[in-house]
């Protein structure tokens, strides 16, 4: 089960980063030509694959397992908390969602000012594809190594990352400029939870903690962190000015109107103000 979670974590992390990279690659391809942009992206993928192999094998071979689990567990906690923080802020309304359409438009506008497209390999197109994949993929490399090395599962981690690349590529080709429909924040939330879970598990093992149920305790940690994140999102969402609580958001004008009609059927004492039981405007203001 933990192997499946590991592959899922790397695949989702790779998927999130590749969606962001694909936005730039699509903008570069449309503006400067897909040939040059894809060559740049391919060159970056080769470098990232070599980095996973060399760095991962080096860690497994030369770093003691106990020290590796402490170091990598701490690293995963730092990464995971950073991903969770952003996801919770966006889910609760405290931070604007990641707008891939706006990034696409800005990149197209920037590349359009680079002059005419050159024959052969266009430098601007190559560079935007190379930088997009290399910079976004670097974090995936760190996550893949951190998740795969302590359990000697580098192959599975690489499989997770490698699976996400063609999936996101095909989805991007089909959706073209509609990448904003990808549930990126939900994916980031999931990745953050998985990174924090594995980080806690391995850091604990590194300092001598014996988890009940061995590897199966990963599921208990994941459930605990997911519950904590849900509580945070709900509590922080209620604190956003002008945002209704979930119970009140579920009320519709039609529901309020029915309650009002039912209320007016009853006799009221003289001088009763006849207050509505439900007022959408008041609910929203509250």
CSV table of C-alpha atoms in Angstrom, one decimal:
chain,number,residue,atom,x,y,z
A,1,UNK,CA,0.0,0.0,0.0
A,2,UNK,CA,2.8,2.4,0.9
A,3,UNK,CA,4.4,1.8,-2.5
A,4,UNK,CA,1.2,2.8,-4.2
A,5,UNK,CA,1.0,6.0,-2.1
A,6,UNK,CA,4.6,6.8,-3.0
A,7,UNK,CA,3.9,6.4,-6.7
A,8,UNK,CA,0.8,8.5,-6.4
A,9,UNK,CA,2.6,11.3,-4.5
A,10,UNK,CA,5.4,11.6,-7.1
A,11,UNK,CA,2.9,11.3,-10.0
A,12,UNK,CA,0.7,14.1,-8.6
A,13,UNK,CA,3.7,16.3,-7.8
A,14,UNK,CA,5.0,15.8,-11.3
A,15,UNK,CA,1.6,16.5,-12.7
A,16,UNK,CA,1.2,19.8,-10.9
A,17,UNK,CA,4.6,21.0,-11.9
A,18,UNK,CA,4.2,19.8,-15.5
A,19,UNK,CA,0.8,21.6,-15.8
A,20,UNK,CA,2.7,24.8,-14.9
A,21,UNK,CA,5.5,24.0,-17.3
A,22,UNK,CA,3.0,23.0,-20.1
A,23,UNK,CA,1.4,26.5,-19.9
A,24,UNK,CA,4.8,28.0,-20.8
A,25,UNK,CA,5.6,25.4,-23.4
A,26,UNK,CA,2.2,25.9,-25.1
A,27,UNK,CA,2.7,29.7,-25.1
A,28,UNK,CA,6.2,29.2,-26.5
A,29,UNK,CA,5.0,26.8,-29.2
A,30,UNK,CA,2.2,29.0,-30.4
A,31,UNK,CA,4.4,32.1,-30.4
A,32,UNK,CA,7.8,30.8,-31.5
A,33,UNK,CA,7.1,27.4,-33.0
A,34,UNK,CA,6.6,24.0,-31.4
A,35,UNK,CA,9.7,22.5,-32.9
A,36,UNK,CA,12.1,24.7,-31.0
A,37,UNK,CA,10.1,24.8,-27.8
A,38,UNK,CA,9.7,21.0,-27.6
A,39,UNK,CA,13.4,20.5,-28.3
A,40,UNK,CA,14.2,22.7,-25.3
A,41,UNK,CA,11.7,20.9,-23.2
A,42,UNK,CA,13.1,17.5,-24.2
A,43,UNK,CA,16.6,18.6,-23.3
A,44,UNK,CA,15.5,19.6,-19.9
A,45,UNK,CA,13.7,16.3,-19.4
A,46,UNK,CA,17.0,14.4,-20.2
A,47,UNK,CA,18.9,16.5,-17.6
A,48,UNK,CA,16.2,15.9,-15.0
A,49,UNK,CA,16.2,12.1,-15.6
A,50,UNK,CA,20.0,12.0,-15.2
A,51,UNK,CA,19.7,14.0,-12.0
A,52,UNK,CA,17.3,11.5,-10.5
A,53,UNK,CA,19.6,8.6,-11.4
A,54,UNK,CA,22.9,10.1,-10.3
A,55,UNK,CA,21.7,11.9,-7.1
A,56,UNK,CA,19.4,9.1,-6.0
A,57,UNK,CA,21.9,6.3,-6.5
A,58,UNK,CA,24.6,8.4,-4.7
A,59,UNK,CA,22.3,9.0,-1.7
A,60,UNK,CA,21.4,5.3,-1.4
A,61,UNK,CA,25.0,4.1,-1.8
A,62,UNK,CA,26.9,6.6,0.4
A,63,UNK,CA,24.4,7.9,3.0
A,64,UNK,CA,23.6,5.6,6.0
A,65,UNK,CA,19.9,4.7,6.1
A,66,UNK,CA,19.2,6.2,9.5
A,67,UNK,CA,20.8,9.5,8.6
A,68,UNK,CA,19.1,9.5,5.2
A,69,UNK,CA,15.6,9.0,6.8
A,70,UNK,CA,16.1,11.9,9.2
A,71,UNK,CA,17.5,14.3,6.6
A,72,UNK,CA,15.0,13.4,3.8
A,73,UNK,CA,12.1,13.2,6.3
A,74,UNK,CA,12.8,16.7,7.4
A,75,UNK,CA,13.2,17.8,3.8
A,76,UNK,CA,9.8,16.3,2.9
A,77,UNK,CA,8.2,18.0,5.9
A,78,UNK,CA,9.5,21.4,4.8
A,79,UNK,CA,8.3,20.8,1.2
A,80,UNK,CA,5.0,19.4,2.3
A,81,UNK,CA,4.2,22.2,4.7
A,82,UNK,CA,5.0,24.7,2.0
A,83,UNK,CA,2.7,23.0,-0.5
A,84,UNK,CA,0.0,22.6,2.2
A,85,UNK,CA,0.2,26.3,3.2
A,86,UNK,CA,-0.4,27.5,-0.3
A,87,UNK,CA,-3.2,25.0,-0.9
A,88,UNK,CA,-5.0,25.8,2.4
A,89,UNK,CA,-4.7,29.6,1.7
A,90,UNK,CA,-6.2,29.2,-1.8
A,91,UNK,CA,-8.9,26.7,-0.7
A,92,UNK,CA,-10.0,29.0,2.1
A,93,UNK,CA,-10.1,32.2,-0.1
A,94,UNK,CA,-7.1,33.9,1.5
A,95,UNK,CA,-5.0,33.6,-1.7
A,96,UNK,CA,-6.0,33.9,-5.3
A,97,UNK,CA,-6.1,30.7,-7.4
A,98,UNK,CA,-3.2,29.9,-9.7
A,99,UNK,CA,-4.4,31.4,-13.0
A,100,UNK,CA,-2.8,29.4,-15.9
A,101,UNK,CA,-4.8,31.4,-18.5
A,102,UNK,CA,-3.3,34.7,-17.2
A,103,UNK,CA,0.2,33.2,-17.2
A,104,UNK,CA,-0.3,31.9,-20.8
A,105,UNK,CA,-1.4,35.3,-22.0
A,106,UNK,CA,1.5,37.1,-20.3
A,107,UNK,CA,4.0,34.7,-21.8
A,108,UNK,CA,2.6,35.0,-25.3
A,109,UNK,CA,2.7,38.8,-25.0
A,110,UNK,CA,6.3,38.6,-23.8
A,111,UNK,CA,7.5,36.2,-26.5
A,112,UNK,CA,5.7,38.1,-29.2
A,113,UNK,CA,8.2,41.0,-28.6
A,114,UNK,CA,11.2,38.8,-29.2
A,115,UNK,CA,11.3,39.6,-32.9
A,116,UNK,CA,10.8,37.3,-35.9
A,117,UNK,CA,11.0,33.5,-35.5
A,118,UNK,CA,14.4,32.3,-36.7
A,119,UNK,CA,14.8,29.3,-39.1
A,120,UNK,CA,15.9,26.1,-37.6
A,121,UNK,CA,16.0,26.2,-33.8
A,122,UNK,CA,14.6,29.5,-32.6
A,123,UNK,CA,16.7,30.5,-29.4
A,124,UNK,CA,13.7,32.2,-27.7
A,125,UNK,CA,11.5,29.2,-28.2
A,126,UNK,CA,14.2,26.7,-27.1
A,127,UNK,CA,15.0,28.7,-24.0
A,128,UNK,CA,11.3,29.1,-22.9
A,129,UNK,CA,10.7,25.3,-23.3
A,130,UNK,CA,14.0,24.4,-21.6
A,131,UNK,CA,13.6,26.8,-18.6
A,132,UNK,CA,9.9,25.9,-18.1
A,133,UNK,CA,10.6,22.2,-17.8
A,134,UNK,CA,13.9,22.4,-16.0
A,135,UNK,CA,12.7,24.9,-13.3
A,136,UNK,CA,9.4,23.2,-12.7
A,137,UNK,CA,10.9,19.8,-12.9
A,138,UNK,CA,13.7,20.4,-10.4
A,139,UNK,CA,11.2,20.3,-7.5
A,140,UNK,CA,9.9,17.0,-8.9
A,141,UNK,CA,13.4,15.6,-8.9
A,142,UNK,CA,13.9,16.5,-5.2
A,143,UNK,CA,10.5,15.0,-4.3
A,144,UNK,CA,11.2,11.8,-6.3
A,145,UNK,CA,14.6,11.3,-4.7
A,146,UNK,CA,13.3,12.1,-1.3
A,147,UNK,CA,10.4,9.7,-1.5
A,148,UNK,CA,12.3,6.9,-3.3
A,149,UNK,CA,15.7,6.9,-1.7
A,150,UNK,CA,14.9,6.1,2.0
A,151,UNK,CA,12.8,3.0,1.1
A,152,UNK,CA,15.1,2.0,-1.9
A,153,UNK,CA,12.2,2.7,-4.2
A,154,UNK,CA,13.8,5.0,-6.7
A,155,UNK,CA,12.5,3.0,-9.6
A,156,UNK,CA,8.9,3.4,-8.4
A,157,UNK,CA,9.4,7.1,-7.8
A,158,UNK,CA,10.8,7.5,-11.3
A,159,UNK,CA,7.8,5.6,-12.6
A,160,UNK,CA,5.4,8.0,-10.9
A,161,UNK,CA,7.2,11.0,-12.3
A,162,UNK,CA,7.5,9.5,-15.8
A,163,UNK,CA,3.9,8.5,-15.9
A,164,UNK,CA,2.7,12.0,-15.2
A,165,UNK,CA,4.7,13.6,-18.0
A,166,UNK,CA,2.9,12.0,-21.0
A,167,UNK,CA,-0.5,12.1,-19.3
A,168,UNK,CA,-0.2,15.9,-18.8
A,169,UNK,CA,1.3,16.3,-22.3
A,170,UNK,CA,-1.7,14.5,-23.9
A,171,UNK,CA,-4.2,16.4,-21.7
A,172,UNK,CA,-2.5,19.7,-22.6
A,173,UNK,CA,-2.7,18.9,-26.3
A,174,UNK,CA,-6.4,18.1,-26.0
A,175,UNK,CA,-7.3,21.0,-23.8
A,176,UNK,CA,-4.9,23.5,-25.4
A,177,UNK,CA,-5.5,26.8,-23.7
A,178,UNK,CA,-8.0,25.5,-21.1
A,179,UNK,CA,-5.4,24.4,-18.5
A,180,UNK,CA,-7.2,26.5,-15.9
A,181,UNK,CA,-9.8,23.7,-15.7
A,182,UNK,CA,-7.2,21.4,-14.2
A,183,UNK,CA,-7.9,21.0,-10.4
A,184,UNK,CA,-4.4,22.2,-9.6
A,185,UNK,CA,-5.1,23.3,-6.0
A,186,UNK,CA,-6.7,20.0,-5.1
A,187,UNK,CA,-3.7,18.2,-6.5
A,188,UNK,CA,-1.4,20.5,-4.5
A,189,UNK,CA,-3.3,19.8,-1.4
A,190,UNK,CA,-3.0,16.0,-1.9
A,191,UNK,CA,0.7,16.2,-2.7
A,192,UNK,CA,1.3,18.4,0.4
A,193,UNK,CA,-0.5,15.9,2.6
A,194,UNK,CA,1.4,12.9,1.2
A,195,UNK,CA,4.8,14.7,1.6
A,196,UNK,CA,4.1,15.7,5.2
A,197,UNK,CA,2.9,12.1,5.9
A,198,UNK,CA,6.0,10.4,4.5
A,199,UNK,CA,8.2,13.1,6.0
A,200,UNK,CA,6.8,12.5,9.5
A,201,UNK,CA,7.0,8.7,9.0
A,202,UNK,CA,10.6,8.6,7.9
A,203,UNK,CA,11.9,11.3,10.2
A,204,UNK,CA,10.3,9.4,13.1
A,205,UNK,CA,11.9,6.1,11.9
A,206,UNK,CA,15.2,7.9,11.7
A,207,UNK,CA,15.2,8.9,15.3
A,208,UNK,CA,14.0,5.5,16.5
A,209,UNK,CA,10.2,5.7,16.6
A,210,UNK,CA,8.5,2.4,16.1
A,211,UNK,CA,5.2,3.1,14.4
A,212,UNK,CA,2.2,0.8,15.3
A,213,UNK,CA,1.5,-1.5,12.3
A,214,UNK,CA,4.8,-0.6,10.6
A,215,UNK,CA,4.2,0.8,7.1
A,216,UNK,CA,0.4,0.7,7.4
A,217,UNK,CA,0.7,3.6,9.9
A,218,UNK,CA,1.3,5.8,6.9
A,219,UNK,CA,-2.5,5.6,6.3
A,220,UNK,CA,-3.2,6.8,9.9
A,221,UNK,CA,-0.9,9.7,9.6
A,222,UNK,CA,-2.4,10.7,6.2
A,223,UNK,CA,-5.9,10.6,7.6
A,224,UNK,CA,-4.9,12.7,10.6
A,225,UNK,CA,-3.2,15.4,8.5
A,226,UNK,CA,-6.1,15.4,6.0
A,227,UNK,CA,-8.6,16.0,8.9
A,228,UNK,CA,-6.4,18.8,10.3
A,229,UNK,CA,-6.2,20.4,6.8
A,230,UNK,CA,-10.0,20.2,6.4
A,231,UNK,CA,-10.5,21.9,9.8
A,232,UNK,CA,-8.0,24.7,8.8
A,233,UNK,CA,-9.7,25.3,5.5
A,234,UNK,CA,-13.1,25.5,7.1
A,235,UNK,CA,-12.0,27.7,9.9
A,236,UNK,CA,-10.0,30.1,7.7
A,237,UNK,CA,-12.8,30.3,5.1
A,238,UNK,CA,-15.2,31.5,7.8
A,239,UNK,CA,-12.8,34.3,8.6
A,240,UNK,CA,-12.7,35.7,5.0
A,241,UNK,CA,-14.7,39.0,4.9
A,242,UNK,CA,-17.9,38.7,2.8
A,243,UNK,CA,-17.7,34.9,2.5
A,244,UNK,CA,-20.6,32.9,3.8
A,245,UNK,CA,-20.3,30.0,6.0
A,246,UNK,CA,-20.8,26.7,4.2
A,247,UNK,CA,-24.2,26.1,5.8
A,248,UNK,CA,-25.5,29.5,4.8
A,249,UNK,CA,-23.9,29.3,1.3
A,250,UNK,CA,-26.1,26.2,0.8
A,251,UNK,CA,-29.3,28.2,1.2
A,252,UNK,CA,-30.9,29.5,-1.9
A,253,UNK,CA,-33.2,32.4,-2.5
A,254,UNK,CA,-36.0,29.9,-3.3
A,255,UNK,CA,-35.5,28.1,0.1
A,256,UNK,CA,-35.6,31.5,1.9
A,257,UNK,CA,-38.8,32.5,0.0
A,258,UNK,CA,-40.5,29.2,1.0
A,259,UNK,CA,-39.6,29.8,4.7
A,260,UNK,CA,-40.9,33.4,4.5
A,261,UNK,CA,-44.2,32.3,3.0
A,262,UNK,CA,-44.6,29.6,5.7
A,263,UNK,CA,-43.8,32.2,8.4
A,264,UNK,CA,-46.4,34.7,7.1
A,265,UNK,CA,-49.3,32.1,7.3
A,266,UNK,CA,-49.1,32.3,11.1
A,267,UNK,CA,-50.9,35.0,13.1
A,268,UNK,CA,-48.6,37.5,14.7
A,269,UNK,CA,-49.3,39.8,17.7
A,270,UNK,CA,-50.1,43.4,16.8
A,271,UNK,CA,-47.1,45.4,16.1
A,272,UNK,CA,-45.0,42.3,15.3
A,273,UNK,CA,-42.3,43.4,12.8
A,274,UNK,CA,-42.9,40.3,10.6
A,275,UNK,CA,-39.1,39.5,10.4
A,276,UNK,CA,-38.2,37.0,7.8
A,277,UNK,CA,-36.8,33.7,9.0
A,278,UNK,CA,-34.2,33.7,6.2
A,279,UNK,CA,-32.7,36.7,4.4
A,280,UNK,CA,-30.1,35.9,1.7
A,281,UNK,CA,-28.7,39.4,1.9
A,282,UNK,CA,-28.5,39.2,5.7
A,283,UNK,CA,-27.0,35.8,5.5
A,284,UNK,CA,-24.3,37.0,3.1
A,285,UNK,CA,-23.5,40.0,5.2
A,286,UNK,CA,-23.2,37.8,8.3
